[in-house]
């Protein structure tokens, strides 16, 4: 079991560029989440999904889009990156209350 | 509007002593609380949880206490070990179909040998 994996681990973007972060889980979990972690801010929920084909907004959804076409994958997209989106992004999945996290993607937008 | 607060950004403790990490919450609807541990360059990992129907849950060296009237929970680590040095996040949720967690800002624990 790989658990939750994230691709890529690091990325540098220029303002206005787009990219997609991929999250994959092999635990057959229904729920998946995308968070961002910023210094002094803890983890903040961007978007989440309660099942294949569903997505919903979290606390800080602006500037991001998501898709859950397959149960095991949850994609996070940035259509036009901004410096304010420089952060560490974590994906998580869960079946009950406990969430399992991936190792994170460090994104820098210059 | 921070619903889950960890007011101590950092804590330093000697090896073998007790570490106490604190967390306060404002939403009385929260009924399940979790602690996560995070090492640098890794994702958070689940440590221990407690339901609002209990006031204490213990797992080895880790004990979580919940005081519902004060809307306060704490994580006790006894004895503390250098490998416990990490950032600790508390999180809360309330019953529902989304299992959304609200995280605190984290406390960096440093256990000195």
mmCIF file of C-alpha atoms in Angstrom:
data_model
loop_
_atom_site.group_PDB
_atom_site.id
_atom_site.type_symbol
_atom_site.label_atom_id
_atom_site.label_comp_id
_atom_site.label_asym_id
_atom_site.label_seq_id
_atom_site.Cartn_x
_atom_site.Cartn_y
_atom_site.Cartn_z
ATOM 1 C CA UNK A 1 0.000 0.000 0.000
ATOM 2 C CA UNK A 2 1.451 3.337 -1.065
ATOM 3 C CA UNK A 3 -1.236 5.251 0.855
ATOM 4 C CA UNK A 4 -1.580 8.767 -0.519
ATOM 5 C CA UNK A 5 0.849 9.945 -3.164
ATOM 6 C CA UNK A 6 1.266 13.388 -4.698
ATOM 7 C CA UNK A 7 2.843 14.467 -7.953
ATOM 8 C CA UNK A 8 4.998 16.527 -8.349
ATOM 9 C CA UNK A 9 6.951 17.083 -5.107
ATOM 10 C CA UNK A 10 8.271 20.486 -6.144
ATOM 11 C CA UNK A 11 7.322 22.998 -8.807
ATOM 12 C CA UNK A 12 8.222 26.562 -9.705
ATOM 13 C CA UNK A 13 5.753 28.517 -11.822
ATOM 14 C CA UNK A 14 5.752 31.975 -13.270
ATOM 15 C CA UNK A 15 2.793 34.241 -12.634
ATOM 16 C CA UNK A 16 -0.008 33.404 -15.044
ATOM 17 C CA UNK A 17 1.116 29.858 -15.793
ATOM 18 C CA UNK A 18 -1.146 26.906 -15.151
ATOM 19 C CA UNK A 19 -0.515 23.513 -13.641
ATOM 20 C CA UNK A 20 -2.257 20.460 -12.220
ATOM 21 C CA UNK A 21 -1.345 18.642 -9.020
ATOM 22 C CA UNK A 22 -2.220 14.975 -8.905
ATOM 23 C CA UNK A 23 -3.252 13.067 -5.797
ATOM 24 C CA UNK A 24 -3.734 9.313 -5.772
ATOM 25 C CA UNK A 25 -4.853 6.987 -2.975
ATOM 26 C CA UNK A 26 -5.002 3.211 -2.882
ATOM 27 C CA UNK A 27 -7.115 2.795 0.264
ATOM 28 C CA UNK A 28 -10.493 2.874 -1.508
ATOM 29 C CA UNK A 29 -11.475 5.975 0.467
ATOM 30 C CA UNK A 30 -14.590 7.892 -0.486
ATOM 31 C CA UNK A 31 -13.436 11.271 0.786
ATOM 32 C CA UNK A 32 -10.524 13.264 -0.590
ATOM 33 C CA UNK A 33 -9.248 16.738 0.277
ATOM 34 C CA UNK A 34 -6.811 19.396 -0.840
ATOM 35 C CA UNK A 35 -5.200 21.676 1.764
ATOM 36 C CA UNK A 36 -2.620 24.385 1.668
ATOM 37 C CA UNK A 37 -0.222 25.079 4.509
ATOM 38 C CA UNK A 38 1.232 28.529 5.028
ATOM 39 C CA UNK A 39 3.424 29.764 7.898
ATOM 40 C CA UNK A 40 1.322 30.648 10.940
ATOM 41 C CA UNK A 41 -1.886 29.551 9.213
ATOM 42 C CA UNK A 42 -2.091 25.820 9.819
ATOM 43 C CA UNK A 43 -3.772 23.716 7.151
ATOM 44 C CA UNK A 44 -6.628 25.310 5.262
ATOM 45 C CA UNK A 45 -9.083 23.331 3.166
ATOM 46 C CA UNK A 46 -9.201 24.336 -0.499
ATOM 47 C CA UNK A 47 -11.637 21.828 -2.013
ATOM 48 C CA UNK A 48 -12.885 18.397 -1.116
ATOM 49 C CA UNK A 49 -14.799 15.471 -2.578
ATOM 50 C CA UNK A 50 -17.210 13.062 -0.899
ATOM 51 C CA UNK A 51 -17.141 10.587 -3.770
ATOM 52 C CA UNK A 52 -16.293 9.973 -7.391
ATOM 53 C CA UNK A 53 -17.707 12.702 -9.593
ATOM 54 C CA UNK A 54 -18.378 15.117 -6.715
ATOM 55 C CA UNK A 55 -16.460 18.186 -5.563
ATOM 56 C CA UNK A 56 -17.173 21.013 -3.130
ATOM 57 C CA UNK A 57 -15.540 24.238 -1.994
ATOM 58 C CA UNK A 58 -13.613 24.461 1.227
ATOM 59 C CA UNK A 59 -12.350 27.451 3.165
ATOM 60 C CA UNK A 60 -10.038 28.978 0.502
ATOM 61 C CA UNK A 61 -11.237 27.825 -2.959
ATOM 62 C CA UNK A 62 -10.578 30.956 -5.025
ATOM 63 C CA UNK A 63 -8.070 30.479 -7.852
ATOM 64 C CA UNK A 64 -8.286 26.677 -7.762
ATOM 65 C CA UNK A 65 -10.363 24.042 -9.510
ATOM 66 C CA UNK A 66 -10.612 20.330 -8.820
ATOM 67 C CA UNK A 67 -11.843 17.163 -10.456
ATOM 68 C CA UNK A 68 -12.582 13.641 -9.197
ATOM 69 C CA UNK A 69 -13.155 11.572 -12.300
ATOM 70 C CA UNK A 70 -11.900 8.374 -10.642
ATOM 71 C CA UNK A 71 -12.374 7.365 -7.031
ATOM 72 C CA UNK A 72 -8.652 6.997 -6.447
ATOM 73 C CA UNK A 73 -7.584 10.335 -7.975
ATOM 74 C CA UNK A 74 -8.184 13.949 -6.997
ATOM 75 C CA UNK A 75 -6.710 16.680 -9.183
ATOM 76 C CA UNK A 76 -6.057 20.267 -8.143
ATOM 77 C CA UNK A 77 -5.678 22.835 -10.910
ATOM 78 C CA UNK A 78 -4.322 26.354 -10.949
ATOM 79 C CA UNK A 79 -5.475 28.088 -14.121
ATOM 80 C CA UNK A 80 -3.464 31.294 -13.720
ATOM 81 C CA UNK A 81 -0.939 31.067 -10.910
ATOM 82 C CA UNK A 82 -0.368 34.043 -8.604
ATOM 83 C CA UNK A 83 2.438 34.660 -6.065
ATOM 84 C CA UNK A 84 -0.193 34.355 -3.295
ATOM 85 C CA UNK A 85 -0.524 30.684 -4.249
ATOM 86 C CA UNK A 86 3.051 29.979 -3.181
ATOM 87 C CA UNK A 87 2.504 27.340 -0.516
ATOM 88 C CA UNK A 88 2.836 23.713 0.407
ATOM 89 C CA UNK A 89 -0.124 21.683 -0.816
ATOM 90 C CA UNK A 90 -1.292 18.520 0.902
ATOM 91 C CA UNK A 91 -3.774 16.000 -0.320
ATOM 92 C CA UNK A 92 -5.618 13.718 2.094
ATOM 93 C CA UNK A 93 -8.135 10.910 1.953
ATOM 94 C CA UNK A 94 -10.400 9.348 4.547
ATOM 95 C CA UNK A 95 -13.142 6.865 5.170
ATOM 96 C CA UNK A 96 -14.053 7.939 8.697
ATOM 97 C CA UNK A 97 -12.860 10.925 10.698
ATOM 98 C CA UNK A 98 -9.165 10.146 10.443
ATOM 99 C CA UNK A 99 -7.522 11.587 7.349
ATOM 100 C CA UNK A 100 -4.382 10.214 5.734
ATOM 101 C CA UNK A 101 -2.082 12.758 4.149
ATOM 102 C CA UNK A 102 0.296 12.700 1.228
ATOM 103 C CA UNK A 103 3.869 14.009 1.489
ATOM 104 C CA UNK A 104 3.041 17.424 0.028
ATOM 105 C CA UNK A 105 3.897 19.522 -3.029
ATOM 106 C CA UNK A 106 5.971 22.656 -2.547
ATOM 107 C CA UNK A 107 4.849 25.232 -5.105
ATOM 108 C CA UNK A 108 6.596 28.536 -5.699
ATOM 109 C CA UNK A 109 5.045 31.153 -7.956
ATOM 110 C CA UNK A 110 7.431 33.918 -9.040
ATOM 111 C CA UNK B 1 -12.371 33.586 12.524
ATOM 112 C CA UNK B 2 -10.135 30.841 13.893
ATOM 113 C CA UNK B 3 -12.391 28.102 15.224
ATOM 114 C CA UNK B 4 -9.465 26.008 16.462
ATOM 115 C CA UNK B 5 -6.612 27.799 18.199
ATOM 116 C CA UNK B 6 -3.188 26.720 19.319
ATOM 117 C CA UNK B 7 -1.854 29.731 21.141
ATOM 118 C CA UNK B 8 1.666 28.440 21.704
ATOM 119 C CA UNK B 9 3.660 28.463 18.457
ATOM 120 C CA UNK B 10 6.489 26.560 20.096
ATOM 121 C CA UNK B 11 7.394 24.514 23.163
ATOM 122 C CA UNK B 12 10.761 23.249 24.402
ATOM 123 C CA UNK B 13 10.966 20.323 26.829
ATOM 124 C CA UNK B 14 13.762 18.212 28.272
ATOM 125 C CA UNK B 15 13.940 14.563 27.305
ATOM 126 C CA UNK B 16 12.096 12.378 29.813
ATOM 127 C CA UNK B 17 9.833 15.175 31.017
ATOM 128 C CA UNK B 18 6.182 15.746 30.181
ATOM 129 C CA UNK B 19 5.137 17.745 27.120
ATOM 130 C CA UNK B 20 1.733 19.419 27.249
ATOM 131 C CA UNK B 21 0.304 20.874 24.082
ATOM 132 C CA UNK B 22 -2.884 22.894 24.286
ATOM 133 C CA UNK B 23 -5.742 23.598 21.920
ATOM 134 C CA UNK B 24 -8.892 25.697 22.266
ATOM 135 C CA UNK B 25 -11.965 25.708 20.086
ATOM 136 C CA UNK B 26 -14.950 27.994 19.724
ATOM 137 C CA UNK B 27 -17.540 25.906 17.854
ATOM 138 C CA UNK B 28 -19.694 23.969 20.328
ATOM 139 C CA UNK B 29 -20.860 21.713 17.482
ATOM 140 C CA UNK B 30 -17.463 20.015 17.276
ATOM 141 C CA UNK B 31 -17.790 16.447 18.529
ATOM 142 C CA UNK B 32 -14.558 14.766 17.466
ATOM 143 C CA UNK B 33 -11.021 15.947 17.950
ATOM 144 C CA UNK B 34 -7.733 14.739 16.554
ATOM 145 C CA UNK B 35 -4.034 15.386 16.959
ATOM 146 C CA UNK B 36 -1.655 15.138 14.039
ATOM 147 C CA UNK B 37 2.113 15.140 14.074
ATOM 148 C CA UNK B 38 4.175 16.580 11.246
ATOM 149 C CA UNK B 39 7.865 16.222 10.533
ATOM 150 C CA UNK B 40 9.592 18.589 8.082
ATOM 151 C CA UNK B 41 9.067 17.730 4.402
ATOM 152 C CA UNK B 42 6.439 15.123 5.276
ATOM 153 C CA UNK B 43 2.656 15.104 5.435
ATOM 154 C CA UNK B 44 0.849 15.153 8.791
ATOM 155 C CA UNK B 45 0.277 11.754 10.375
ATOM 156 C CA UNK B 46 -2.577 10.876 12.691
ATOM 157 C CA UNK B 47 -1.580 10.531 16.322
ATOM 158 C CA UNK B 48 -4.606 10.211 18.585
ATOM 159 C CA UNK B 49 -8.244 11.260 18.725
ATOM 160 C CA UNK B 50 -11.070 11.707 21.189
ATOM 161 C CA UNK B 51 -14.827 11.784 20.894
ATOM 162 C CA UNK B 52 -16.832 14.384 22.767
ATOM 163 C CA UNK B 53 -18.496 11.629 24.790
ATOM 164 C CA UNK B 54 -15.169 10.987 26.508
ATOM 165 C CA UNK B 55 -12.878 13.219 28.520
ATOM 166 C CA UNK B 56 -9.699 11.189 28.135
ATOM 167 C CA UNK B 57 -8.098 8.864 25.633
ATOM 168 C CA UNK B 58 -4.753 7.181 26.084
ATOM 169 C CA UNK B 59 -2.411 5.477 23.643
ATOM 170 C CA UNK B 60 0.987 4.541 25.015
ATOM 171 C CA UNK B 61 2.916 7.688 25.867
ATOM 172 C CA UNK B 62 0.192 9.915 24.428
ATOM 173 C CA UNK B 63 -2.932 11.029 26.272
ATOM 174 C CA UNK B 64 -5.521 13.507 25.090
ATOM 175 C CA UNK B 65 -7.790 15.279 27.551
ATOM 176 C CA UNK B 66 -11.000 17.031 26.605
ATOM 177 C CA UNK B 67 -12.741 19.675 28.720
ATOM 178 C CA UNK B 68 -15.980 20.409 26.892
ATOM 179 C CA UNK B 69 -17.171 23.112 29.261
ATOM 180 C CA UNK B 70 -13.939 25.042 28.694
ATOM 181 C CA UNK B 71 -13.794 24.088 24.992
ATOM 182 C CA UNK B 72 -10.229 22.987 25.575
ATOM 183 C CA UNK B 73 -8.182 19.923 24.777
ATOM 184 C CA UNK B 74 -4.620 19.021 25.556
ATOM 185 C CA UNK B 75 -2.115 16.419 24.434
ATOM 186 C CA UNK B 76 0.248 14.995 27.037
ATOM 187 C CA UNK B 77 3.392 13.150 26.011
ATOM 188 C CA UNK B 78 5.114 11.240 28.806
ATOM 189 C CA UNK B 79 8.018 10.697 28.750
ATOM 190 C CA UNK B 80 9.064 13.003 25.942
ATOM 191 C CA UNK B 81 11.684 11.708 23.534
ATOM 192 C CA UNK B 82 13.849 13.562 20.982
ATOM 193 C CA UNK B 83 11.974 11.769 18.190
ATOM 194 C CA UNK B 84 8.820 13.539 19.340
ATOM 195 C CA UNK B 85 10.240 16.818 18.060
ATOM 196 C CA UNK B 86 7.780 17.888 15.372
ATOM 197 C CA UNK B 87 4.879 20.235 14.701
ATOM 198 C CA UNK B 88 1.646 19.131 16.359
ATOM 199 C CA UNK B 89 -1.710 20.144 14.923
ATOM 200 C CA UNK B 90 -5.013 19.751 16.666
ATOM 201 C CA UNK B 91 -8.097 19.385 14.502
ATOM 202 C CA UNK B 92 -11.829 19.243 15.064
ATOM 203 C CA UNK B 93 -14.897 18.128 13.208
ATOM 204 C CA UNK B 94 -18.616 17.664 13.761
ATOM 205 C CA UNK B 95 -20.908 14.910 12.609
ATOM 206 C CA UNK B 96 -21.799 15.085 8.955
ATOM 207 C CA UNK B 97 -21.236 13.590 5.557
ATOM 208 C CA UNK B 98 -18.075 15.483 4.698
ATOM 209 C CA UNK B 99 -15.637 14.620 7.514
ATOM 210 C CA UNK B 100 -14.128 18.065 7.091
ATOM 211 C CA UNK B 101 -11.446 18.864 9.632
ATOM 212 C CA UNK B 102 -10.697 22.320 10.970
ATOM 213 C CA UNK B 103 -7.035 22.593 11.929
ATOM 214 C CA UNK B 104 -5.244 24.749 14.421
ATOM 215 C CA UNK B 105 -2.076 26.618 13.496
ATOM 216 C CA UNK B 106 0.261 24.088 15.055
ATOM 217 C CA UNK B 107 2.792 23.986 17.890
ATOM 218 C CA UNK B 108 6.442 23.195 17.242
ATOM 219 C CA UNK B 109 7.696 20.850 19.955
ATOM 220 C CA UNK B 110 11.425 20.587 20.536
ATOM 221 C CA UNK B 111 12.567 17.848 22.907
ATOM 222 C CA UNK B 112 16.099 18.535 24.102
ATOM 223 C CA UNK B 113 18.355 15.523 24.796
#
